[in-house]
Amino acid sequence: MTITDYLLIALIVFVLSLYPFFRKILSLLEISVKHYTLSSTPKSGKPASPTEQTLLNLKLLAYERSILFIERMKPDSLIPRTLVSGYTNQEYHQLLLGEIRKEYEYNLSQQLYLSENAWTMVTNFKNNITTLINSAANDCIPTEAASGLAKKILEQYIASDIKTEQILRAVKADLLS
């Protein structure tokens, strides 16, 4: 095989790995468009005012950001994005917690436009992922390579009762209610 073949294989794997992400984005856009068309013409039959339209756009953006937060914090998304060789379990543990904290703080203002139920789901998801990472870190030797912690986190995530897809569906359904 030539180097071109290897690059082609890598490109195909990369594109296939992005497929679920784009599928979820399209699903969210479809929901957003449905909600937009339903909300842009109130029951009175008059078009929405610019203020109502702006508020709707902010609400849609908040739900979009919240769904993106959940997608980015799933261990099967978080770990490939953050795992760096040369880190110990302890260093990687701190890196993961910092990444979660940073993303959450970036999205804190979204709670203004989300329902209380949706924001609670987002916060609970963050807390559950943090607890899972802490639990996995407690089961690892702090000075060993970070790949051990990454593996332990993924194993615990798979075995856990954190149902990310159900949470995403509930947040999307909350948008439409």
Coordinates of C-alpha atoms in Angstrom, one line a residue:
M1 CA 0.0 0.0 0.0
T2 CA 1.2 3.5 -0.8
I3 CA 1.0 6.5 1.5
T4 CA -2.0 7.7 -0.6
D5 CA -3.9 4.6 0.3
Y6 CA -3.2 5.2 4.0
L7 CA -4.3 8.8 3.7
L8 CA -7.5 7.7 1.9
I9 CA -8.3 5.2 4.6
A10 CA -7.7 7.8 7.3
L11 CA -9.9 10.3 5.5
I12 CA -12.7 7.7 5.1
V13 CA -12.5 6.8 8.8
F14 CA -12.6 10.5 9.8
V15 CA -15.6 11.2 7.6
L16 CA -17.5 8.1 9.0
S17 CA -16.7 9.2 12.6
L18 CA -18.3 12.6 11.9
Y19 CA -21.5 11.1 10.5
P20 CA -23.4 10.7 13.9
F21 CA -22.5 14.3 14.8
F22 CA -23.8 15.7 11.6
R23 CA -26.9 13.5 11.9
K24 CA -27.7 15.0 15.3
I25 CA -27.1 18.5 14.1
L26 CA -29.6 17.9 11.2
S27 CA -32.1 16.5 13.7
L28 CA -31.8 19.6 15.9
L29 CA -32.1 21.9 12.9
E30 CA -35.2 20.1 11.8
I31 CA -36.7 20.5 15.2
S32 CA -35.7 24.1 15.3
V33 CA -37.3 24.8 11.9
K34 CA -40.6 23.1 13.0
H35 CA -40.7 25.1 16.2
Y36 CA -39.8 28.3 14.3
T37 CA -42.6 27.8 11.8
L38 CA -45.1 27.0 14.5
S39 CA -44.0 29.9 16.7
S40 CA -43.6 32.5 14.1
T41 CA -47.3 32.7 13.4
P42 CA -49.1 33.0 16.8
K43 CA -52.6 31.7 17.3
S44 CA -53.9 35.2 16.7
G45 CA -52.8 34.8 13.1
K46 CA -50.5 37.9 13.2
P47 CA -46.8 37.5 12.5
A48 CA -44.5 37.5 15.6
S49 CA -43.1 40.9 16.6
P50 CA -39.4 41.5 16.3
T51 CA -39.0 41.1 20.0
E52 CA -40.8 37.8 20.0
Q53 CA -38.7 36.7 17.1
T54 CA -35.5 37.7 18.8
L55 CA -36.5 35.9 22.0
L56 CA -37.4 32.8 20.0
N57 CA -34.0 32.9 18.2
L58 CA -32.2 33.2 21.6
K59 CA -34.2 30.3 23.0
L60 CA -33.3 28.1 20.0
L61 CA -29.7 29.0 20.3
A62 CA -29.7 28.2 24.0
Y63 CA -31.2 24.7 23.3
E64 CA -28.6 24.2 20.6
R65 CA -25.7 25.2 22.9
S66 CA -27.1 22.9 25.6
I67 CA -27.3 19.9 23.2
L68 CA -23.8 20.7 22.0
F69 CA -22.6 20.8 25.6
I70 CA -24.0 17.4 26.3
E71 CA -22.5 15.9 23.1
R72 CA -19.1 17.4 23.9
M73 CA -19.1 16.1 27.5
K74 CA -20.0 12.5 26.7
P75 CA -16.9 10.5 27.6
D76 CA -16.7 9.0 24.1
S77 CA -16.4 12.5 22.7
L78 CA -14.5 14.1 25.5
I79 CA -11.7 11.6 25.8
P80 CA -10.5 11.5 22.1
R81 CA -10.5 15.3 22.1
T82 CA -8.4 15.7 25.2
L83 CA -6.2 12.6 25.6
V84 CA -2.6 13.6 25.3
S85 CA 0.3 11.2 25.7
G86 CA 2.7 11.9 28.5
Y87 CA 0.0 12.8 31.0
T88 CA -0.4 10.8 34.2
N89 CA -3.8 9.7 35.5
Q90 CA -3.7 12.6 38.0
E91 CA -2.9 15.2 35.4
Y92 CA -5.5 13.9 33.0
H93 CA -8.1 13.8 35.7
Q94 CA -7.5 17.5 36.4
L95 CA -7.5 18.3 32.7
L96 CA -10.9 16.6 32.2
L97 CA -12.5 18.3 35.2
G98 CA -11.1 21.6 34.0
E99 CA -12.5 21.0 30.5
I100 CA -16.0 20.2 31.9
R101 CA -15.9 23.2 34.2
K102 CA -14.8 25.5 31.4
E103 CA -17.5 24.3 29.0
Y104 CA -20.2 24.5 31.7
E105 CA -19.2 28.0 32.7
Y106 CA -19.3 29.0 29.0
N107 CA -22.9 27.8 28.8
L108 CA -24.2 29.1 32.1
S109 CA -26.0 32.0 30.6
Q110 CA -28.1 29.6 28.5
Q111 CA -30.2 28.8 31.5
L112 CA -31.9 32.2 31.0
Y113 CA -33.6 30.8 27.9
L114 CA -34.1 27.2 28.8
S115 CA -36.9 25.8 30.8
E116 CA -36.1 24.9 34.4
N117 CA -36.5 21.2 33.5
A118 CA -34.1 21.4 30.6
W119 CA -31.5 23.3 32.6
T120 CA -31.8 20.7 35.4
M121 CA -31.2 17.9 32.9
V122 CA -28.0 19.7 31.6
T123 CA -26.7 20.3 35.2
N124 CA -27.5 16.8 36.3
F125 CA -25.7 15.4 33.2
K126 CA -22.6 17.5 34.0
N127 CA -22.7 16.3 37.6
N128 CA -23.1 12.7 36.7
I129 CA -20.2 12.8 34.2
T130 CA -18.0 14.6 36.8
T131 CA -18.9 11.9 39.4
L132 CA -18.1 9.1 36.9
I133 CA -14.7 10.7 36.1
N134 CA -13.9 11.1 39.8
S135 CA -14.9 7.5 40.5
A136 CA -12.7 6.2 37.7
A137 CA -9.8 8.3 38.9
N138 CA -10.1 6.8 42.4
D139 CA -9.7 3.4 40.8
C140 CA -6.5 4.3 39.1
I141 CA -2.9 4.8 40.3
P142 CA -2.2 8.6 40.0
T143 CA 1.3 8.2 38.5
E144 CA 0.5 5.8 35.7
A145 CA -0.2 6.8 32.1
A146 CA -3.5 8.7 31.4
S147 CA -4.6 6.0 28.9
G148 CA -5.5 3.8 31.9
L149 CA -7.8 6.5 33.3
A150 CA -9.4 7.1 29.8
K151 CA -10.1 3.4 29.5
K152 CA -11.6 3.2 33.0
I153 CA -13.8 6.2 32.3
L154 CA -15.1 4.7 29.1
E155 CA -15.7 1.3 30.8
Q156 CA -17.7 2.9 33.6
Y157 CA -19.6 5.1 31.2
I158 CA -20.7 2.1 29.2
A159 CA -21.7 0.3 32.3
S160 CA -23.4 3.3 33.9
D161 CA -27.0 4.3 33.9
I162 CA -26.2 7.7 32.2
K163 CA -28.5 7.5 29.2
T164 CA -27.2 10.4 27.0
E165 CA -29.6 9.7 24.1
Q166 CA -32.6 9.9 26.4
I167 CA -31.3 13.1 27.9
L168 CA -30.9 14.6 24.5
R169 CA -34.4 13.5 23.4
A170 CA -35.8 15.0 26.6
V171 CA -34.1 18.3 26.0
K172 CA -35.3 18.4 22.4
A173 CA -38.9 17.5 23.5
D174 CA -38.7 20.3 26.1
L175 CA -38.0 22.7 23.3
L176 CA -41.1 21.8 21.5
S177 CA -43.4 21.9 24.5

